């Protein structure tokens, strides 16, 4: 059985939107970890929620120092 194209649009229900964001953010960070291990690369991911909260993932400490404004880590 073949699925049709999924229409991507904003989720209107705030609770469902937050749950979806949380699950997709976790999946994105998992994919970043896998890519870093499989390809032996440095990965950094920044995600801002709709409320402006920052979520970040990095597989090396160097990325945290890079993202820090004053470079002090």
PDB file of N, CA and C in Angstrom:
ATOM      1  N   UNK A   1       0.841  -1.178   0.000  1.00  0.00           N
ATOM      2  CA  UNK A   1       0.000   0.000   0.000  1.00  0.00           C
ATOM      3  C   UNK A   1       0.891   1.247   0.000  1.00  0.00           C
ATOM      4  N   UNK A   2       0.573   2.206  -0.846  1.00  0.00           N
ATOM      5  CA  UNK A   2       1.361   3.422  -0.992  1.00  0.00           C
ATOM      6  C   UNK A   2       0.655   4.569  -0.282  1.00  0.00           C
ATOM      7  N   UNK A   3       1.422   5.295   0.509  1.00  0.00           N
ATOM      8  CA  UNK A   3       0.857   6.469   1.178  1.00  0.00           C
ATOM      9  C   UNK A   3       0.901   7.659   0.237  1.00  0.00           C
ATOM     10  N   UNK A   4      -0.069   8.554   0.391  1.00  0.00           N
ATOM     11  CA  UNK A   4      -0.049   9.791  -0.378  1.00  0.00           C
ATOM     12  C   UNK A   4       0.900  10.781   0.275  1.00  0.00           C
ATOM     13  N   UNK A   5       1.065  11.922  -0.368  1.00  0.00           N
ATOM     14  CA  UNK A   5       1.922  12.965   0.191  1.00  0.00           C
ATOM     15  C   UNK A   5       1.315  13.498   1.482  1.00  0.00           C
ATOM     16  N   UNK A   6       2.170  13.725   2.462  1.00  0.00           N
ATOM     17  CA  UNK A   6       1.732  14.307   3.716  1.00  0.00           C
ATOM     18  C   UNK A   6       1.766  15.823   3.583  1.00  0.00           C
ATOM     19  N   UNK A   7       0.674  16.451   3.937  1.00  0.00           N
ATOM     20  CA  UNK A   7       0.607  17.908   3.881  1.00  0.00           C
ATOM     21  C   UNK A   7       1.227  18.459   5.165  1.00  0.00           C
ATOM     22  N   UNK A   8       2.213  19.319   5.011  1.00  0.00           N
ATOM     23  CA  UNK A   8       2.871  19.938   6.158  1.00  0.00           C
ATOM     24  C   UNK A   8       2.220  21.295   6.402  1.00  0.00           C
ATOM     25  N   UNK A   9       1.613  21.433   7.576  1.00  0.00           N
ATOM     26  CA  UNK A   9       1.000  22.706   7.947  1.00  0.00           C
ATOM     27  C   UNK A   9       1.088  22.854   9.460  1.00  0.00           C
ATOM     28  N   UNK A  10       0.895  24.052   9.931  1.00  0.00           N
ATOM     29  CA  UNK A  10       0.987  24.360  11.355  1.00  0.00           C
ATOM     30  C   UNK A  10      -0.097  23.615  12.120  1.00  0.00           C
ATOM     31  N   UNK A  11       0.285  23.036  13.262  1.00  0.00           N
ATOM     32  CA  UNK A  11      -0.672  22.363  14.136  1.00  0.00           C
ATOM     33  C   UNK A  11      -1.334  23.439  14.992  1.00  0.00           C
ATOM     34  N   UNK A  12      -2.630  23.545  14.894  1.00  0.00           N
ATOM     35  CA  UNK A  12      -3.350  24.619  15.589  1.00  0.00           C
ATOM     36  C   UNK A  12      -3.482  24.379  17.091  1.00  0.00           C
ATOM     37  N   UNK A  13      -3.668  23.125  17.511  1.00  0.00           N
ATOM     38  CA  UNK A  13      -3.815  22.802  18.927  1.00  0.00           C
ATOM     39  C   UNK A  13      -2.456  22.948  19.623  1.00  0.00           C
ATOM     40  N   UNK A  14      -2.380  23.859  20.580  1.00  0.00           N
ATOM     41  CA  UNK A  14      -1.112  24.193  21.232  1.00  0.00           C
ATOM     42  C   UNK A  14      -0.481  22.983  21.929  1.00  0.00           C
ATOM     43  N   UNK A  15      -1.285  22.172  22.589  1.00  0.00           N
ATOM     44  CA  UNK A  15      -0.763  20.999  23.291  1.00  0.00           C
ATOM     45  C   UNK A  15      -0.196  19.981  22.317  1.00  0.00           C
ATOM     46  N   UNK A  16      -0.928  19.682  21.257  1.00  0.00           N
ATOM     47  CA  UNK A  16      -0.448  18.744  20.237  1.00  0.00           C
ATOM     48  C   UNK A  16       0.814  19.265  19.565  1.00  0.00           C
ATOM     49  N   UNK A  17       0.852  20.583  19.334  1.00  0.00           N
ATOM     50  CA  UNK A  17       2.020  21.195  18.702  1.00  0.00           C
ATOM     51  C   UNK A  17       3.257  21.028  19.589  1.00  0.00           C
ATOM     52  N   UNK A  18       3.101  21.232  20.901  1.00  0.00           N
ATOM     53  CA  UNK A  18       4.223  21.098  21.832  1.00  0.00           C
ATOM     54  C   UNK A  18       4.699  19.650  21.915  1.00  0.00           C
ATOM     55  N   UNK A  19       3.765  18.704  21.944  1.00  0.00           N
ATOM     56  CA  UNK A  19       4.126  17.282  21.986  1.00  0.00           C
ATOM     57  C   UNK A  19       4.876  16.899  20.716  1.00  0.00           C
ATOM     58  N   UNK A  20       4.382  17.344  19.564  1.00  0.00           N
ATOM     59  CA  UNK A  20       5.034  17.052  18.288  1.00  0.00           C
ATOM     60  C   UNK A  20       6.429  17.662  18.247  1.00  0.00           C
ATOM     61  N   UNK A  21       6.556  18.902  18.713  1.00  0.00           N
ATOM     62  CA  UNK A  21       7.865  19.561  18.746  1.00  0.00           C
ATOM     63  C   UNK A  21       8.847  18.761  19.591  1.00  0.00           C
ATOM     64  N   UNK A  22       8.411  18.338  20.762  1.00  0.00           N
ATOM     65  CA  UNK A  22       9.278  17.592  21.666  1.00  0.00           C
ATOM     66  C   UNK A  22       9.743  16.275  21.043  1.00  0.00           C
ATOM     67  N   UNK A  23       8.820  15.547  20.433  1.00  0.00           N
ATOM     68  CA  UNK A  23       9.167  14.267  19.802  1.00  0.00           C
ATOM     69  C   UNK A  23      10.093  14.466  18.609  1.00  0.00           C
ATOM     70  N   UNK A  24       9.801  15.450  17.787  1.00  0.00           N
ATOM     71  CA  UNK A  24      10.639  15.692  16.603  1.00  0.00           C
ATOM     72  C   UNK A  24      12.011  16.229  16.983  1.00  0.00           C
ATOM     73  N   UNK A  25      12.076  17.038  18.033  1.00  0.00           N
ATOM     74  CA  UNK A  25      13.366  17.535  18.516  1.00  0.00           C
ATOM     75  C   UNK A  25      14.229  16.367  18.995  1.00  0.00           C
ATOM     76  N   UNK A  26      13.634  15.462  19.730  1.00  0.00           N
ATOM     77  CA  UNK A  26      14.371  14.280  20.191  1.00  0.00           C
ATOM     78  C   UNK A  26      14.860  13.449  19.019  1.00  0.00           C
ATOM     79  N   UNK A  27      14.008  13.278  18.015  1.00  0.00           N
ATOM     80  CA  UNK A  27      14.391  12.524  16.823  1.00  0.00           C
ATOM     81  C   UNK A  27      15.510  13.198  16.053  1.00  0.00           C
ATOM     82  N   UNK A  28      15.450  14.519  15.958  1.00  0.00           N
ATOM     83  CA  UNK A  28      16.491  15.279  15.262  1.00  0.00           C
ATOM     84  C   UNK A  28      17.838  15.128  15.965  1.00  0.00           C
ATOM     85  N   UNK A  29      17.842  15.233  17.295  1.00  0.00           N
ATOM     86  CA  UNK A  29      19.080  15.090  18.052  1.00  0.00           C
ATOM     87  C   UNK A  29      19.622  13.664  17.947  1.00  0.00           C
ATOM     88  N   UNK A  30      18.737  12.678  17.914  1.00  0.00           N
ATOM     89  CA  UNK A  30      19.168  11.286  17.748  1.00  0.00           C
ATOM     90  C   UNK A  30      19.837  11.100  16.389  1.00  0.00           C
ATOM     91  N   UNK A  31      19.234  11.661  15.344  1.00  0.00           N
ATOM     92  CA  UNK A  31      19.823  11.575  14.000  1.00  0.00           C
ATOM     93  C   UNK A  31      21.189  12.266  13.964  1.00  0.00           C
ATOM     94  N   UNK A  32      21.322  13.379  14.666  1.00  0.00           N
ATOM     95  CA  UNK A  32      22.600  14.093  14.710  1.00  0.00           C
ATOM     96  C   UNK A  32      23.667  13.228  15.382  1.00  0.00           C
ATOM     97  N   UNK A  33      23.299  12.571  16.496  1.00  0.00           N
ATOM     98  CA  UNK A  33      24.242  11.669  17.168  1.00  0.00           C
ATOM     99  C   UNK A  33      24.672  10.539  16.246  1.00  0.00           C
ATOM    100  N   UNK A  34      23.705   9.939  15.549  1.00  0.00           N
ATOM    101  CA  UNK A  34      24.004   8.836  14.635  1.00  0.00           C
ATOM    102  C   UNK A  34      24.941   9.289  13.516  1.00  0.00           C
ATOM    103  N   UNK A  35      24.676  10.455  12.941  1.00  0.00           N
ATOM    104  CA  UNK A  35      25.519  10.979  11.871  1.00  0.00           C
ATOM    105  C   UNK A  35      26.943  11.218  12.367  1.00  0.00           C
ATOM    106  N   UNK A  36      27.065  11.748  13.574  1.00  0.00           N
ATOM    107  CA  UNK A  36      28.385  12.011  14.145  1.00  0.00           C
ATOM    108  C   UNK A  36      29.175  10.718  14.325  1.00  0.00           C
ATOM    109  N   UNK A  37      28.516   9.672  14.790  1.00  0.00           N
ATOM    110  CA  UNK A  37      29.195   8.394  15.012  1.00  0.00           C
ATOM    111  C   UNK A  37      29.523   7.718  13.692  1.00  0.00           C
ATOM    112  N   UNK A  38      28.551   7.636  12.802  1.00  0.00           N
ATOM    113  CA  UNK A  38      28.742   6.923  11.538  1.00  0.00           C
ATOM    114  C   UNK A  38      29.786   7.571  10.638  1.00  0.00           C
ATOM    115  N   UNK A  39      29.808   8.888  10.615  1.00  0.00           N
ATOM    116  CA  UNK A  39      30.683   9.601   9.674  1.00  0.00           C
ATOM    117  C   UNK A  39      31.884  10.257  10.342  1.00  0.00           C
ATOM    118  N   UNK A  40      32.014  10.095  11.657  1.00  0.00           N
ATOM    119  CA  UNK A  40      33.122  10.673  12.408  1.00  0.00           C
ATOM    120  C   UNK A  40      33.255  12.170  12.119  1.00  0.00           C
ATOM    121  N   UNK A  41      32.157  12.901  12.360  1.00  0.00           N
ATOM    122  CA  UNK A  41      32.130  14.342  12.132  1.00  0.00           C
ATOM    123  C   UNK A  41      31.675  15.062  13.396  1.00  0.00           C
ATOM    124  N   UNK A  42      31.952  16.357  13.448  1.00  0.00           N
ATOM    125  CA  UNK A  42      31.462  17.184  14.546  1.00  0.00           C
ATOM    126  C   UNK A  42      30.104  17.743  14.149  1.00  0.00           C
ATOM    127  N   UNK A  43      29.149  17.627  15.055  1.00  0.00           N
ATOM    128  CA  UNK A  43      27.775  18.055  14.783  1.00  0.00           C
ATOM    129  C   UNK A  43      27.343  19.049  15.850  1.00  0.00           C
ATOM    130  N   UNK A  44      26.679  20.097  15.422  1.00  0.00           N
ATOM    131  CA  UNK A  44      26.054  21.040  16.330  1.00  0.00           C
ATOM    132  C   UNK A  44      24.675  21.388  15.804  1.00  0.00           C
ATOM    133  N   UNK A  45      23.660  21.312  16.677  1.00  0.00           N
ATOM    134  CA  UNK A  45      22.282  21.609  16.275  1.00  0.00           C
ATOM    135  C   UNK A  45      21.692  22.596  17.280  1.00  0.00           C
ATOM    136  N   UNK A  46      21.128  23.680  16.768  1.00  0.00           N
ATOM    137  CA  UNK A  46      20.402  24.655  17.587  1.00  0.00           C
ATOM    138  C   UNK A  46      18.947  24.646  17.166  1.00  0.00           C
ATOM    139  N   UNK A  47      18.040  24.590  18.145  1.00  0.00           N
ATOM    140  CA  UNK A  47      16.607  24.617  17.857  1.00  0.00           C
ATOM    141  C   UNK A  47      15.959  25.598  18.826  1.00  0.00           C
ATOM    142  N   UNK A  48      15.152  26.506  18.292  1.00  0.00           N
ATOM    143  CA  UNK A  48      14.396  27.433  19.121  1.00  0.00           C
ATOM    144  C   UNK A  48      12.928  27.048  19.073  1.00  0.00           C
ATOM    145  N   UNK A  49      12.298  26.944  20.241  1.00  0.00           N
ATOM    146  CA  UNK A  49      10.873  26.624  20.296  1.00  0.00           C
ATOM    147  C   UNK A  49      10.058  27.861  19.927  1.00  0.00           C
ATOM    148  N   UNK A  50       8.757  27.680  19.812  1.00  0.00           N
ATOM    149  CA  UNK A  50       7.881  28.809  19.472  1.00  0.00           C
ATOM    150  C   UNK A  50       7.849  29.848  20.591  1.00  0.00           C
ATOM    151  N   UNK A  51       8.244  29.442  21.804  1.00  0.00           N
ATOM    152  CA  UNK A  51       8.303  30.383  22.922  1.00  0.00           C
ATOM    153  C   UNK A  51       9.674  31.040  23.039  1.00  0.00           C
ATOM    154  N   UNK A  52      10.604  30.657  22.156  1.00  0.00           N
ATOM    155  CA  UNK A  52      11.922  31.262  22.155  1.00  0.00           C
ATOM    156  C   UNK A  52      12.960  30.522  22.974  1.00  0.00           C
ATOM    157  N   UNK A  53      12.578  29.381  23.538  1.00  0.00           N
ATOM    158  CA  UNK A  53      13.532  28.606  24.333  1.00  0.00           C
ATOM    159  C   UNK A  53      14.531  27.904  23.411  1.00  0.00           C
ATOM    160  N   UNK A  54      15.800  27.928  23.818  1.00  0.00           N
ATOM    161  CA  UNK A  54      16.877  27.329  23.039  1.00  0.00           C
ATOM    162  C   UNK A  54      17.124  25.895  23.492  1.00  0.00           C
ATOM    163  N   UNK A  55      17.208  24.989  22.514  1.00  0.00           N
ATOM    164  CA  UNK A  55      17.614  23.605  22.755  1.00  0.00           C
ATOM    165  C   UNK A  55      18.826  23.369  21.875  1.00  0.00           C
ATOM    166  N   UNK A  56      19.844  22.721  22.429  1.00  0.00           N
ATOM    167  CA  UNK A  56      21.060  22.530  21.656  1.00  0.00           C
ATOM    168  C   UNK A  56      21.620  21.134  21.856  1.00  0.00           C
ATOM    169  N   UNK A  57      22.310  20.668  20.830  1.00  0.00           N
ATOM    170  CA  UNK A  57      23.027  19.398  20.890  1.00  0.00           C
ATOM    171  C   UNK A  57      24.374  19.586  20.221  1.00  0.00           C
ATOM    172  N   UNK A  58      25.391  19.036  20.828  1.00  0.00           N
ATOM    173  CA  UNK A  58      26.716  19.018  20.225  1.00  0.00           C
ATOM    174  C   UNK A  58      27.418  17.750  20.674  1.00  0.00           C
ATOM    175  N   UNK A  59      28.154  17.127  19.773  1.00  0.00           N
ATOM    176  CA  UNK A  59      28.876  15.921  20.159  1.00  0.00           C
ATOM    177  C   UNK A  59      30.296  16.229  20.634  1.00  0.00           C
ATOM    178  N   UNK A  60      30.677  17.497  20.640  1.00  0.00           N
ATOM    179  CA  UNK A  60      31.998  17.876  21.145  1.00  0.00           C
ATOM    180  C   UNK A  60      31.895  19.132  21.996  1.00  0.00           C
ATOM    181  N   UNK A  61      32.796  19.274  22.909  1.00  0.00           N
ATOM    182  CA  UNK A  61      32.837  20.469  23.757  1.00  0.00           C
ATOM    183  C   UNK A  61      33.197  21.704  22.932  1.00  0.00           C
ATOM    184  N   UNK A  62      33.948  21.520  21.866  1.00  0.00           N
ATOM    185  CA  UNK A  62      34.355  22.646  21.023  1.00  0.00           C
ATOM    186  C   UNK A  62      33.160  23.449  20.524  1.00  0.00           C
ATOM    187  N   UNK A  63      32.062  22.775  20.218  1.00  0.00           N
ATOM    188  CA  UNK A  63      30.874  23.465  19.717  1.00  0.00           C
ATOM    189  C   UNK A  63      30.280  24.369  20.796  1.00  0.00           C
ATOM    190  N   UNK A  64      30.265  23.912  22.052  1.00  0.00           N
ATOM    191  CA  UNK A  64      29.730  24.739  23.126  1.00  0.00           C
ATOM    192  C   UNK A  64      30.562  26.005  23.293  1.00  0.00           C
ATOM    193  N   UNK A  65      31.858  25.881  23.174  1.00  0.00           N
ATOM    194  CA  UNK A  65      32.728  27.058  23.269  1.00  0.00           C
ATOM    195  C   UNK A  65      32.454  28.005  22.105  1.00  0.00           C
ATOM    196  N   UNK A  66      32.253  27.445  20.919  1.00  0.00           N
ATOM    197  CA  UNK A  66      31.962  28.244  19.729  1.00  0.00           C
ATOM    198  C   UNK A  66      30.659  29.019  19.892  1.00  0.00           C
ATOM    199  N   UNK A  67      29.626  28.362  20.461  1.00  0.00           N
ATOM    200  CA  UNK A  67      28.319  29.006  20.600  1.00  0.00           C
ATOM    201  C   UNK A  67      28.282  30.038  21.716  1.00  0.00           C
ATOM    202  N   UNK A  68      29.166  29.896  22.688  1.00  0.00           N
ATOM    203  CA  UNK A  68      29.194  30.822  23.810  1.00  0.00           C
ATOM    204  C   UNK A  68      29.660  32.192  23.309  1.00  0.00           C
ATOM    205  N   UNK A  69      28.938  33.245  23.659  1.00  0.00           N
ATOM    206  CA  UNK A  69      29.242  34.587  23.152  1.00  0.00           C
ATOM    207  C   UNK A  69      30.664  35.043  23.460  1.00  0.00           C
ATOM    208  N   UNK A  70      31.095  34.852  24.708  1.00  0.00           N
ATOM    209  CA  UNK A  70      32.408  35.362  25.087  1.00  0.00           C
ATOM    210  C   UNK A  70      33.530  34.352  24.856  1.00  0.00           C
ATOM    211  N   UNK A  71      33.189  33.143  24.428  1.00  0.00           N
ATOM    212  CA  UNK A  71      34.203  32.145  24.112  1.00  0.00           C
ATOM    213  C   UNK A  71      34.870  31.517  25.321  1.00  0.00           C
ATOM    214  N   UNK A  72      34.317  31.769  26.506  1.00  0.00           N
ATOM    215  CA  UNK A  72      34.923  31.238  27.726  1.00  0.00           C
ATOM    216  C   UNK A  72      34.437  29.834  28.078  1.00  0.00           C
ATOM    217  N   UNK A  73      33.395  29.350  27.396  1.00  0.00           N
ATOM    218  CA  UNK A  73      32.912  27.994  27.643  1.00  0.00           C
ATOM    219  C   UNK A  73      32.126  27.950  28.873  1.00  0.00           C
TER     220      UNK A  73
END
